[in-house]
CSV table of C-alpha atoms in Angstrom, one decimal:
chain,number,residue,atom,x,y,z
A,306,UNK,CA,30.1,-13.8,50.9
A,307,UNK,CA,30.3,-11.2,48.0
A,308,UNK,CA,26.7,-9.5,47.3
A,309,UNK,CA,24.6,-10.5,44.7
A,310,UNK,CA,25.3,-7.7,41.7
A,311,UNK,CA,22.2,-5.4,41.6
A,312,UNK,CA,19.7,-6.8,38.9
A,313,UNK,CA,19.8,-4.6,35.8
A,314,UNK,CA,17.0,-2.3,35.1
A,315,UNK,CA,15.1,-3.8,32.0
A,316,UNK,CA,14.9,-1.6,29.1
A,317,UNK,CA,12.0,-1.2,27.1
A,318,UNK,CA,10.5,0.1,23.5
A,319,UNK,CA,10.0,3.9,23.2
A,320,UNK,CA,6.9,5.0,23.8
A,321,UNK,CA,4.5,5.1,21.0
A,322,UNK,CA,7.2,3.0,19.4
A,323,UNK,CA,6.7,-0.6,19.1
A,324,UNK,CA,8.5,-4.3,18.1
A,325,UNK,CA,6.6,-6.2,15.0
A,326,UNK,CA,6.7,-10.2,16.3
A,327,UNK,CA,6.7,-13.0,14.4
A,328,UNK,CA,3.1,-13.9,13.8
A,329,UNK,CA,2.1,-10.3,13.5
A,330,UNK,CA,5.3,-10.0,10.8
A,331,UNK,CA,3.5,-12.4,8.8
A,332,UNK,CA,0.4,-10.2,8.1
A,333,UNK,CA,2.5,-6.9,7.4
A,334,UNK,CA,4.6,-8.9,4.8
A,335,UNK,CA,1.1,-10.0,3.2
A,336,UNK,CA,0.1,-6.7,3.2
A,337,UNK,CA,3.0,-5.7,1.5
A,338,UNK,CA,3.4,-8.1,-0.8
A,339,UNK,CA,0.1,-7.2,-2.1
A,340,UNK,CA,0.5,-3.6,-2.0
A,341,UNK,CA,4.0,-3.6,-4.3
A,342,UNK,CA,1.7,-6.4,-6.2
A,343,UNK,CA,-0.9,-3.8,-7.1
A,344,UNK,CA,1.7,-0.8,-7.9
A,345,UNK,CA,3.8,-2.9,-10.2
A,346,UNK,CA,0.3,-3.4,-12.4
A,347,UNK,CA,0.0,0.5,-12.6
A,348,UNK,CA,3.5,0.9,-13.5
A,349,UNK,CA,5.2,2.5,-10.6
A,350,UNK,CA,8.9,2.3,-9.5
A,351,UNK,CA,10.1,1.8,-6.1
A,352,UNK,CA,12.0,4.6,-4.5
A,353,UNK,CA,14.3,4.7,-1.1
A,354,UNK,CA,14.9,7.5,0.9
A,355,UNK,CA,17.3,7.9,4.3
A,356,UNK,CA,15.5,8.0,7.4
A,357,UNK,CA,17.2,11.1,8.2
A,358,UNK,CA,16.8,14.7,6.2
A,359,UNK,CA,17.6,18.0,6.6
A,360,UNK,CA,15.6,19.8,9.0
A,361,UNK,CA,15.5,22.7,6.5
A,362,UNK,CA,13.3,20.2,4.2
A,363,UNK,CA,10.5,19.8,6.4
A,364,UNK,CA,10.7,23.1,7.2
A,365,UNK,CA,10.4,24.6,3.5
A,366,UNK,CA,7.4,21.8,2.5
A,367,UNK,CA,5.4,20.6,5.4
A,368,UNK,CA,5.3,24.6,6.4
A,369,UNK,CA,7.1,25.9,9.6
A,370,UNK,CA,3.5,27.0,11.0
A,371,UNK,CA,1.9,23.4,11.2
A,372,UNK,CA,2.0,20.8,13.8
A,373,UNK,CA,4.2,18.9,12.7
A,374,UNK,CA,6.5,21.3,12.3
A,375,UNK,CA,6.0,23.1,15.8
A,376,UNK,CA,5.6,20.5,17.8
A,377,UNK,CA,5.7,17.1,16.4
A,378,UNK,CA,9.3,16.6,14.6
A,379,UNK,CA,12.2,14.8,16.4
A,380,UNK,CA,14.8,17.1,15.0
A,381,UNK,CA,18.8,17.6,16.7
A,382,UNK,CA,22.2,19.0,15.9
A,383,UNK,CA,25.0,16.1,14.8
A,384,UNK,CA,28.5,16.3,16.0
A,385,UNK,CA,29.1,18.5,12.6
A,386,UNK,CA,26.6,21.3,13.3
A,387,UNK,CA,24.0,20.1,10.8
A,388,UNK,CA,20.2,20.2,11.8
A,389,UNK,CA,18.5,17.2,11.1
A,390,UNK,CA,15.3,15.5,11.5
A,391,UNK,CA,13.8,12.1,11.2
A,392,UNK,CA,11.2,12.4,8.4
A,393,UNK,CA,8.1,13.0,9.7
A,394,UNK,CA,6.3,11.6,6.2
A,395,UNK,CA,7.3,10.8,2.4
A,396,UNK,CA,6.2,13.4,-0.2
A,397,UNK,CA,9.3,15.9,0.4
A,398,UNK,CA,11.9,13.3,0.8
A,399,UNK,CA,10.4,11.9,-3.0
A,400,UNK,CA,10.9,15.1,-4.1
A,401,UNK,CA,14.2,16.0,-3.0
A,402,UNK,CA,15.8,13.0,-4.5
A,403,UNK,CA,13.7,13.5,-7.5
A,404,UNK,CA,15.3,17.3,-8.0
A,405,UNK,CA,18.8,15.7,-6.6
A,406,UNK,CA,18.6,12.7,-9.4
A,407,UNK,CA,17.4,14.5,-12.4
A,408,UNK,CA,14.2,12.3,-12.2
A,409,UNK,CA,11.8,15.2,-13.3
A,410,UNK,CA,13.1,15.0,-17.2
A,411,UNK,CA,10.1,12.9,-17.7
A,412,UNK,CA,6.8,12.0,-16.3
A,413,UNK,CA,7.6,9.7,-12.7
A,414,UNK,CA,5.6,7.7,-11.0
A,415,UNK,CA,7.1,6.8,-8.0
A,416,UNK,CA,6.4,4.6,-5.0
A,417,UNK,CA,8.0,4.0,-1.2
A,418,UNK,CA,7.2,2.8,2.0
A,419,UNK,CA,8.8,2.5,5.8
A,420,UNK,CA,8.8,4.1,9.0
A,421,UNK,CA,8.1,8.0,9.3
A,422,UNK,CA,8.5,9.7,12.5
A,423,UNK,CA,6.3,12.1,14.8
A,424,UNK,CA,6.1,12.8,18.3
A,425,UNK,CA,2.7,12.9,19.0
A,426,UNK,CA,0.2,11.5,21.5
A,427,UNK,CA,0.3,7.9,21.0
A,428,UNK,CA,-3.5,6.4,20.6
A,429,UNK,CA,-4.8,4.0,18.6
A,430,UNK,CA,-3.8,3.9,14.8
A,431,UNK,CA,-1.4,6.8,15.8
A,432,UNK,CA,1.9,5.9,16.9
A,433,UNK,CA,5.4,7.9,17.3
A,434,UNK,CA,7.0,5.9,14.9
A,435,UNK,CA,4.3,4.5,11.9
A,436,UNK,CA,4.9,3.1,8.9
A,437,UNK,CA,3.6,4.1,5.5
A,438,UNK,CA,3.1,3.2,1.8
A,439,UNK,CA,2.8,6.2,-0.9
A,440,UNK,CA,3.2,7.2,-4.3
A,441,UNK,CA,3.9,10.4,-5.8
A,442,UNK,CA,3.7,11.0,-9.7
A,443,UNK,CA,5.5,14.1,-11.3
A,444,UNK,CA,5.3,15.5,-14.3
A,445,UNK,CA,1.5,15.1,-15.0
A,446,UNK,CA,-1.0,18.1,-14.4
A,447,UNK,CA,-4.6,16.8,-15.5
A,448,UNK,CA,-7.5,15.5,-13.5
A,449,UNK,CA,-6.4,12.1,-15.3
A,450,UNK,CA,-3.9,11.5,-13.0
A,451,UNK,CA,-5.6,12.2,-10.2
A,452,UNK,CA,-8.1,9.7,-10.8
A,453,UNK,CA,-5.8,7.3,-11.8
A,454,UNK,CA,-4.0,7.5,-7.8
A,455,UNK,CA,-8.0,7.2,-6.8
A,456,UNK,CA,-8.8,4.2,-8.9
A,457,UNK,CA,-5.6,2.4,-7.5
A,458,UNK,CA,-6.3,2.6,-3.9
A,459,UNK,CA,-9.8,1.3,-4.7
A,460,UNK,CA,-7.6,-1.5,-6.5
A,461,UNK,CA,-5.8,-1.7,-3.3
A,462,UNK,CA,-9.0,-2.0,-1.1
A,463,UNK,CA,-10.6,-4.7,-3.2
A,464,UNK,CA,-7.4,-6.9,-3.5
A,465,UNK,CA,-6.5,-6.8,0.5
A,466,UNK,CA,-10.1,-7.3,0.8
A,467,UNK,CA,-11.1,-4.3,2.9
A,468,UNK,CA,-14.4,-3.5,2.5
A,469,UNK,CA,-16.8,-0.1,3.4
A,470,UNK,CA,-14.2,2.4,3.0
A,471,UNK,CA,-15.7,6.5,2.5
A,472,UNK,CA,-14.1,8.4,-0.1
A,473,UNK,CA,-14.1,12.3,0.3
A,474,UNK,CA,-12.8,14.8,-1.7
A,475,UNK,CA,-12.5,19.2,-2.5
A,476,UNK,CA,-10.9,21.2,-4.4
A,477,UNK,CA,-8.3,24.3,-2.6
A,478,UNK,CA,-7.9,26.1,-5.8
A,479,UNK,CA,-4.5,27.5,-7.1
A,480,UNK,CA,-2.4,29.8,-4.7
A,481,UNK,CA,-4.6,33.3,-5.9
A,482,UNK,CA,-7.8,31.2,-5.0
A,483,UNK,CA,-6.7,30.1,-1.5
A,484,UNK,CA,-5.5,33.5,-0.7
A,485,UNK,CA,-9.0,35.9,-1.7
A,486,UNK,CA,-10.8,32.6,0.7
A,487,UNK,CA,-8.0,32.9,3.1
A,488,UNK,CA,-8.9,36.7,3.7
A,489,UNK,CA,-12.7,35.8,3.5
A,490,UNK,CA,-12.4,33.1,6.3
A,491,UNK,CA,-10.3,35.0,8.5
A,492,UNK,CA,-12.6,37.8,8.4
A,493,UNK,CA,-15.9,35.5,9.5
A,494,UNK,CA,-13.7,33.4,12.2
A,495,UNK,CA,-12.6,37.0,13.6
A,496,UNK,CA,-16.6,37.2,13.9
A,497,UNK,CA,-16.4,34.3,16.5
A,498,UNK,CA,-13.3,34.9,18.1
A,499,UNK,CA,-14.7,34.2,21.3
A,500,UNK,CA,-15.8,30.8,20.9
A,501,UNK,CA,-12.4,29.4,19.0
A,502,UNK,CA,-10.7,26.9,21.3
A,503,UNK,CA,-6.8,28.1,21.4
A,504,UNK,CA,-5.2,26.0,18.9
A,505,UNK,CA,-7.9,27.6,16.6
A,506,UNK,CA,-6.9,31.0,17.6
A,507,UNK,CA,-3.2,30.1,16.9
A,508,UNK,CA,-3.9,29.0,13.1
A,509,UNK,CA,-6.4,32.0,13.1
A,510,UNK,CA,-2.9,34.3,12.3
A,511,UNK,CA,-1.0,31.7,10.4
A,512,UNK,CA,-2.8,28.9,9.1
A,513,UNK,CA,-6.5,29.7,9.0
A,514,UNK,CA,-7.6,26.9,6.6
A,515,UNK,CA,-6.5,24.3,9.0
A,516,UNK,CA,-9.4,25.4,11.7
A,517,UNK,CA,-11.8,24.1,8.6
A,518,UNK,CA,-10.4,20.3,9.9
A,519,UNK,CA,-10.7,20.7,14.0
A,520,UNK,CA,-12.1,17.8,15.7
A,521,UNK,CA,-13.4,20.1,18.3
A,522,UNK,CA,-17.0,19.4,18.7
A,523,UNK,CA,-17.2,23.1,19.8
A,524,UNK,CA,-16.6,24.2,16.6
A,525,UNK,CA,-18.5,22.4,14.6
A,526,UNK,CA,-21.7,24.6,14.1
A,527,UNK,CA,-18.6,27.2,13.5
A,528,UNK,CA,-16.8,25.7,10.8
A,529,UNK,CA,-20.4,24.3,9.0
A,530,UNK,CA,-21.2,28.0,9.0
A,531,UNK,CA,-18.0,29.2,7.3
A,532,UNK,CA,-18.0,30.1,3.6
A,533,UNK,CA,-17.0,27.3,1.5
A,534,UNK,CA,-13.6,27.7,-1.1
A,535,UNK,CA,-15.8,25.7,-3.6
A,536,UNK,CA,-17.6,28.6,-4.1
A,537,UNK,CA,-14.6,31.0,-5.1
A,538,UNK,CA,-12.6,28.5,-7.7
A,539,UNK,CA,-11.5,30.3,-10.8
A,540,UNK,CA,-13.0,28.4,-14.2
A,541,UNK,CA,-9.5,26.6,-14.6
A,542,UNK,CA,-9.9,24.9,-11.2
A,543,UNK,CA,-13.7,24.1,-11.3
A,544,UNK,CA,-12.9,22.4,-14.5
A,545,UNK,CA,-10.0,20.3,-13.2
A,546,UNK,CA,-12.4,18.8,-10.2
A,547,UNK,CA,-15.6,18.7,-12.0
A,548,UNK,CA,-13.6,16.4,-14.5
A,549,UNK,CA,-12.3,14.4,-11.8
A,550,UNK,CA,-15.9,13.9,-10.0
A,551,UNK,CA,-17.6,13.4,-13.6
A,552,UNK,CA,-14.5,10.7,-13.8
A,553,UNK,CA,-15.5,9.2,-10.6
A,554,UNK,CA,-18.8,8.6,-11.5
A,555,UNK,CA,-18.2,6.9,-14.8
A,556,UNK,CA,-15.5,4.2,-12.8
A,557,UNK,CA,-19.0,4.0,-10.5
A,558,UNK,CA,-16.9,5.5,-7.1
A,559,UNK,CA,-18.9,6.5,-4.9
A,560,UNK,CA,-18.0,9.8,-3.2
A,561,UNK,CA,-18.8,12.8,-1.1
A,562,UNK,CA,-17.4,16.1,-1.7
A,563,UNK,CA,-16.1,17.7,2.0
A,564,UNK,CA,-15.6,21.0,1.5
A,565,UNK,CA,-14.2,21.0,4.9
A,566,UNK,CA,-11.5,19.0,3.8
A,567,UNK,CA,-8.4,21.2,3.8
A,568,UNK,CA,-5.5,18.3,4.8
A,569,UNK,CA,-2.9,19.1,7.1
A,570,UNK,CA,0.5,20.3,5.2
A,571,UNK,CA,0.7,23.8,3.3
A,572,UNK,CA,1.9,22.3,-0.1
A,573,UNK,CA,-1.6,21.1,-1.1
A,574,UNK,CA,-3.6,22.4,-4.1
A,575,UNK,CA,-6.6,21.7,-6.7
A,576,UNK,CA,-7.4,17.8,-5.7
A,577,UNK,CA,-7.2,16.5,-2.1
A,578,UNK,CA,-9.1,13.3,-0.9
A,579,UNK,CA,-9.4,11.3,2.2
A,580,UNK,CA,-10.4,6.9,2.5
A,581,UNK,CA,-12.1,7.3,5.6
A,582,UNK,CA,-13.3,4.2,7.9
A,583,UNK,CA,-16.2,4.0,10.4
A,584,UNK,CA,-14.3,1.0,12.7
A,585,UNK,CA,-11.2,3.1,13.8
A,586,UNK,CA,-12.5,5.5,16.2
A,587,UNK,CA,-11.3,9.0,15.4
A,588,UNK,CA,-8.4,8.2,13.5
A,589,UNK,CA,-10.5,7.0,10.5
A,590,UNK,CA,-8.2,8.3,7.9
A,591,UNK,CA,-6.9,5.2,6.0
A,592,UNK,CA,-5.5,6.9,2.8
A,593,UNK,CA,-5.3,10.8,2.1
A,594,UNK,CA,-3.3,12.8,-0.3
A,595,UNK,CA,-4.1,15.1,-3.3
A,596,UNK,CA,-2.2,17.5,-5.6
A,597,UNK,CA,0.9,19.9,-4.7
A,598,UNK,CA,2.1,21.2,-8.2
A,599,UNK,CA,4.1,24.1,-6.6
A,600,UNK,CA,6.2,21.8,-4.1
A,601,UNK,CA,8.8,20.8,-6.7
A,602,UNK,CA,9.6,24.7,-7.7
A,603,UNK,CA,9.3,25.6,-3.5
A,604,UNK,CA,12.6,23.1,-2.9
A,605,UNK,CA,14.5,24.4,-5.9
A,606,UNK,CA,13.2,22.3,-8.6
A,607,UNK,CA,12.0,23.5,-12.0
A,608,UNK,CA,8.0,23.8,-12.2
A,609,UNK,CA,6.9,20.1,-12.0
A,610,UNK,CA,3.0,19.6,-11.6
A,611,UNK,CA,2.7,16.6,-8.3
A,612,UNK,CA,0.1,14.2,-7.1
A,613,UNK,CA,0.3,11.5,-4.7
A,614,UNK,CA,-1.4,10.0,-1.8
A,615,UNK,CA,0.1,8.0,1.5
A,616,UNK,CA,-1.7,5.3,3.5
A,617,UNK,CA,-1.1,4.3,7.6
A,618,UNK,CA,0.2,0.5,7.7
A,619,UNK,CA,-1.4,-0.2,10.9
A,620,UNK,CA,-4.5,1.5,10.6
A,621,UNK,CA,-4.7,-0.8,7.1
A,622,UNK,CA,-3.8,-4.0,9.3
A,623,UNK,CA,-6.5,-3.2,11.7
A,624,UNK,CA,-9.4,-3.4,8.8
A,625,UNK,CA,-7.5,-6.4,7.5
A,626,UNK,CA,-9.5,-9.7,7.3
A,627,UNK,CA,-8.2,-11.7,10.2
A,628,UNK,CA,-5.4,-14.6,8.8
A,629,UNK,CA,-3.4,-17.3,10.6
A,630,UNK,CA,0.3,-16.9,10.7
A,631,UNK,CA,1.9,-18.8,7.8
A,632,UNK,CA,2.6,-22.3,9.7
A,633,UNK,CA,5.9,-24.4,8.3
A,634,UNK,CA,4.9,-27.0,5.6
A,635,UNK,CA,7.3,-29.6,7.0
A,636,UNK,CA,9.2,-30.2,10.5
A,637,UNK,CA,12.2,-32.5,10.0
A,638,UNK,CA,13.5,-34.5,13.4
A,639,UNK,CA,16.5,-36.4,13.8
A,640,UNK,CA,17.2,-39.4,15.9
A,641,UNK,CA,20.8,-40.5,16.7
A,642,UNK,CA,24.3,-38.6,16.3
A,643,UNK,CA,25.1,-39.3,12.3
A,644,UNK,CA,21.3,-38.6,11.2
A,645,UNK,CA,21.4,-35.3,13.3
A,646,UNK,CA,24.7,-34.7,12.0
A,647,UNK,CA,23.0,-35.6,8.5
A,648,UNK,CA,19.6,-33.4,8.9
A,649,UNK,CA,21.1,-29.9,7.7
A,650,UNK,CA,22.8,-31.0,5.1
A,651,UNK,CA,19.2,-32.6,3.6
A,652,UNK,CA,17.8,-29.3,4.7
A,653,UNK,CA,19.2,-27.8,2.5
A,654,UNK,CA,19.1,-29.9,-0.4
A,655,UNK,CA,15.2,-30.3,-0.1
A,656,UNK,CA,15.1,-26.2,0.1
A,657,UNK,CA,17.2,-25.9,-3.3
A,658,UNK,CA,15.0,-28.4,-4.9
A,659,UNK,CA,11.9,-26.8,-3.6
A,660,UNK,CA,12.4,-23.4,-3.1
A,661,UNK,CA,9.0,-22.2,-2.1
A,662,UNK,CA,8.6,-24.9,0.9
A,663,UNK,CA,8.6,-23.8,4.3
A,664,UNK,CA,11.1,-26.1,6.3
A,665,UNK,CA,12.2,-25.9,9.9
A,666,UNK,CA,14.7,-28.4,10.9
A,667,UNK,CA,15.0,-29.8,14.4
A,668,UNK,CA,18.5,-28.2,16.2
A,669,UNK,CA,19.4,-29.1,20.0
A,670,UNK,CA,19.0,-32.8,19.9
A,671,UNK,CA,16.4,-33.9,22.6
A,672,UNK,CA,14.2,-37.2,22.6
A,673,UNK,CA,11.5,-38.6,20.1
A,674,UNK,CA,9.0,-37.1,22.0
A,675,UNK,CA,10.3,-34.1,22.6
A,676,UNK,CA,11.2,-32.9,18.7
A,677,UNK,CA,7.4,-34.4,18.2
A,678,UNK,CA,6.0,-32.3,20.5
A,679,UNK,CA,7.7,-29.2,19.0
A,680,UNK,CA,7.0,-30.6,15.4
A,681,UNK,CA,3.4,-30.7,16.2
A,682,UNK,CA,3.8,-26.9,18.4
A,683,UNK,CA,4.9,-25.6,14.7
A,684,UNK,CA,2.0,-26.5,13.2
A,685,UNK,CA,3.7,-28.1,10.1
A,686,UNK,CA,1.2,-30.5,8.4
A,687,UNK,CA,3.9,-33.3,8.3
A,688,UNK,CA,7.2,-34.5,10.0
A,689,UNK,CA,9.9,-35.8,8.1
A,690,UNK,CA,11.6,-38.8,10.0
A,691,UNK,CA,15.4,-39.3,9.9
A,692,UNK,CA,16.5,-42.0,12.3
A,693,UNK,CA,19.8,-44.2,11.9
A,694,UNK,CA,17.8,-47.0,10.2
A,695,UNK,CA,16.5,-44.1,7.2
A,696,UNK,CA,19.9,-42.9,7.2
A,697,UNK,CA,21.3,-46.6,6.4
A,698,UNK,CA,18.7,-47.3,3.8
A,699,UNK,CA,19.0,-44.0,1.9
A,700,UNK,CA,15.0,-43.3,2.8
A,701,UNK,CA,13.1,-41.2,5.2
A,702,UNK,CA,9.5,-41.4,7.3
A,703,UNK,CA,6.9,-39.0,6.1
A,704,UNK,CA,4.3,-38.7,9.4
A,705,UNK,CA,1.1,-36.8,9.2
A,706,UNK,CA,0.9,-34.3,12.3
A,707,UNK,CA,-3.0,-32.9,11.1
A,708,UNK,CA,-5.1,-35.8,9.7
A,709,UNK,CA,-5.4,-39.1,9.3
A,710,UNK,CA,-2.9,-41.5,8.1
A,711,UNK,CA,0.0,-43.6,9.1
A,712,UNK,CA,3.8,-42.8,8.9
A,713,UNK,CA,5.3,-44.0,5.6
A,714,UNK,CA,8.6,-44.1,4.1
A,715,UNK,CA,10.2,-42.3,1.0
A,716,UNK,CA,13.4,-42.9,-0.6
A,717,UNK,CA,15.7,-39.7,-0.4
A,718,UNK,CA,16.0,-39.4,-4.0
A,719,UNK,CA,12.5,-39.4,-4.8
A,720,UNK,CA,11.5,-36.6,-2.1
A,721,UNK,CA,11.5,-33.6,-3.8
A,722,UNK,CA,9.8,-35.2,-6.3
A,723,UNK,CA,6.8,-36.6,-3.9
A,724,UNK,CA,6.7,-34.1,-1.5
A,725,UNK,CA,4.4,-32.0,-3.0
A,726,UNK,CA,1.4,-34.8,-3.4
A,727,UNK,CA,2.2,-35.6,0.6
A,728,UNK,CA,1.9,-32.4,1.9
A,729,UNK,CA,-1.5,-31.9,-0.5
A,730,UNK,CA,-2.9,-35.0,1.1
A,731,UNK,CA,-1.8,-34.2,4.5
A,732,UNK,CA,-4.4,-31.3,4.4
């Protein structure tokens, strides 16, 4: 007797990389759906770009000195020599295509969404492959705009019905601005050399400001000591944010200036802000973004002022208010080789005539019982009936599967028509 073939090893997900099941689909595509809802009613366009860049992209925005960059990217060499990455988030893919298209002719305001990429720890809210929702707008350089991309995540917030969301905000100046603080922080962290962990002692020689965001408990008494770059804007930049805050006020946002808050990619400037959450652990950052009017220019653009903010889909689905998957309306069953044969075809006609019905029809055959049982598994509110007798007399059973009431029967013509009332009454 011939061995049993060895049992194949079962493959599973990537780490930190994870399937989206039906039921769980449901509530992204809600959240979604709302999102693109709230977007459309500001104005702003849709825009696609390849999962795949350049590494040379990421390299020349995000800053070849940051984590992401370092150690975070999955980058690799294609069978032509190219080096490429998966994008580790939106902003310099928008602008690419916007210099590539000729889309920076005019004031843009630009949306997109899908999966960015970044190997990281994986803990909660921060996964290797996420998915995000942005915008970016080009073209516009006032403090206008930037409240406009604040007063639309609060639109966001209050139409997905998230409550208790923290906004926090700072100013980093213009590029002369960042660079006289850059030389004054350096000059008190080299003070406490000693006590900076070793990350901090790595940005200490290239990217000093970032220290300002540790999560390092250590550091904290540090870092509060440290002068603040609110205190060395020029009069152009304090007027910028003080028209922003005084903006704030008047739309009644409530807000807490950080100035601690320095973001994590080089191309920043002038505006940043952070939505912050208390019931996510330490990944609290819901929505963060700010302005970058020198990015455009830095990949070969002409000199385009930028602002634009991105938000985490799963740490959004997490504050979510809890909701049932989106049951059927209707579970047809067929009894009998010419009504089974039958059943599609009235499928289909009762989908064209109501296009918004939810519908699942019985395939597999099986007993009465057995298509009840998984009519009532579905959660439909009602099962329509096809047996030979319906099929003969041009009519079919309407049953209630969640409340009271007896079965009762409908003539096929007059379905579409009365389906409507049923399934009202069946709730």
């Amino acid at each position: 007797m011939a061995p049993a073939p060895p049992k194949a090893r079962q493959l599973r997900a990537i780490r930190g990389m994870h399937d989206i099941l039906p039921g769980t689909s449901d509530h992204w595509q809600t959240l979604e759906d709302q999102v693109r809802a709230v977007l459309d009613s500001y104005g702003y366009g849709e825009l696609r770009t390849p999962l795949v860049e350049v590494t040379e992209l990421f390299q020349r925005s995000i800053g070849e000195v940051t984590d992401i960059v370092e150690k975070e990217m999955y980058s690799f060499t294609d069978r032509g020599g190219d080096h490429l990455s998966l994008r580790p988030e939106g902003t310099a893919s928008c602008v690419r295509a916007a210099i590539e298209h000729g889309l920076l002719d005019q004031a843009q305001r630009l949306w997109y969404r899908g999966p960015m990429f970044r190997r990281e720890r994986p803990q909660r809210g921060r996964y290797r492959q996420f998915h995000q929702i942005g915008v970016e707008v080009f073209g516009l350089g006032g403090p206008d705009i930037d409240l406009e991309v604040i007063l639309l995540t609060r639109r966001l917030w209050a139409a997905l019905g998230i409550e208790g969301l923290q906004l926090e905000i700072n100013s980093l100046g213009d590029s002369a601005e960042r660079a006289t603080y850059r030389d004054l922080l350096v000059a008190y962290l080299q003070d406490h050399t000693e006590q900076l962990d070793a990350d901090s002692r790595h940005r200490l020689g290239s990217n000093p400001l970032r220290i300002l965001d540790s999560k390092n408990p250590d550091l904290a008494e540090i870092i509060a000591r440290a002068p603040s770059l609110l205190d060395h804007l020029g009069a152009a930049s304090r007027t910028h944010f003080e028209t922003l805050c005084a903006g704030l006020e008047r739309a009644a946002i409530p807000y807490r200036i950080n100035p601690r808050l320095v973001r994590g990619l080089d191309y920043y400037n002038r505006t940043v802000f952070e939505w912050i959450s208390t019931d996510l652990g330490a990944q609290g950052t819901v929505c963060a973004g700010g302005r970058y009017d020198g990015l455009v220019a830095q990949l070969g653009g002409p000199p385009t002022p930028a602002v634009g903010f991105a938000m985490g889909l799963e740490r959004l689905l997490e504050l979510l208010p809890s909701r049932q998957p989106a049951a059927p309306d209707a579970y047809l069953v067929a009894f009998g080789a010419d009504a089974e044969a039958a059943a599609l075809h009235l499928a289909e006609q009762v989908r064209a005539a109501l296009p918004e019905l939810r519908l699942v029809c019985h395939c597999g055959g099986g007993s009465a019982k057995a298509q009840f049982k998984r009519a009532d598994r579905s959660g439909a509110r009602i099962a329509l009936v096809l047996g030979e007798a319906e099929l003969a007399s041009a009519s079919i059973g309407i049953k209630p599967l969640r409340g009271a009431g007896e079965q009762q029967v409908c003539p096929l013509a007059e379905l579409p028509v009365r389906l409507p009332a049923l399934l009202q009454a069946a709730d």
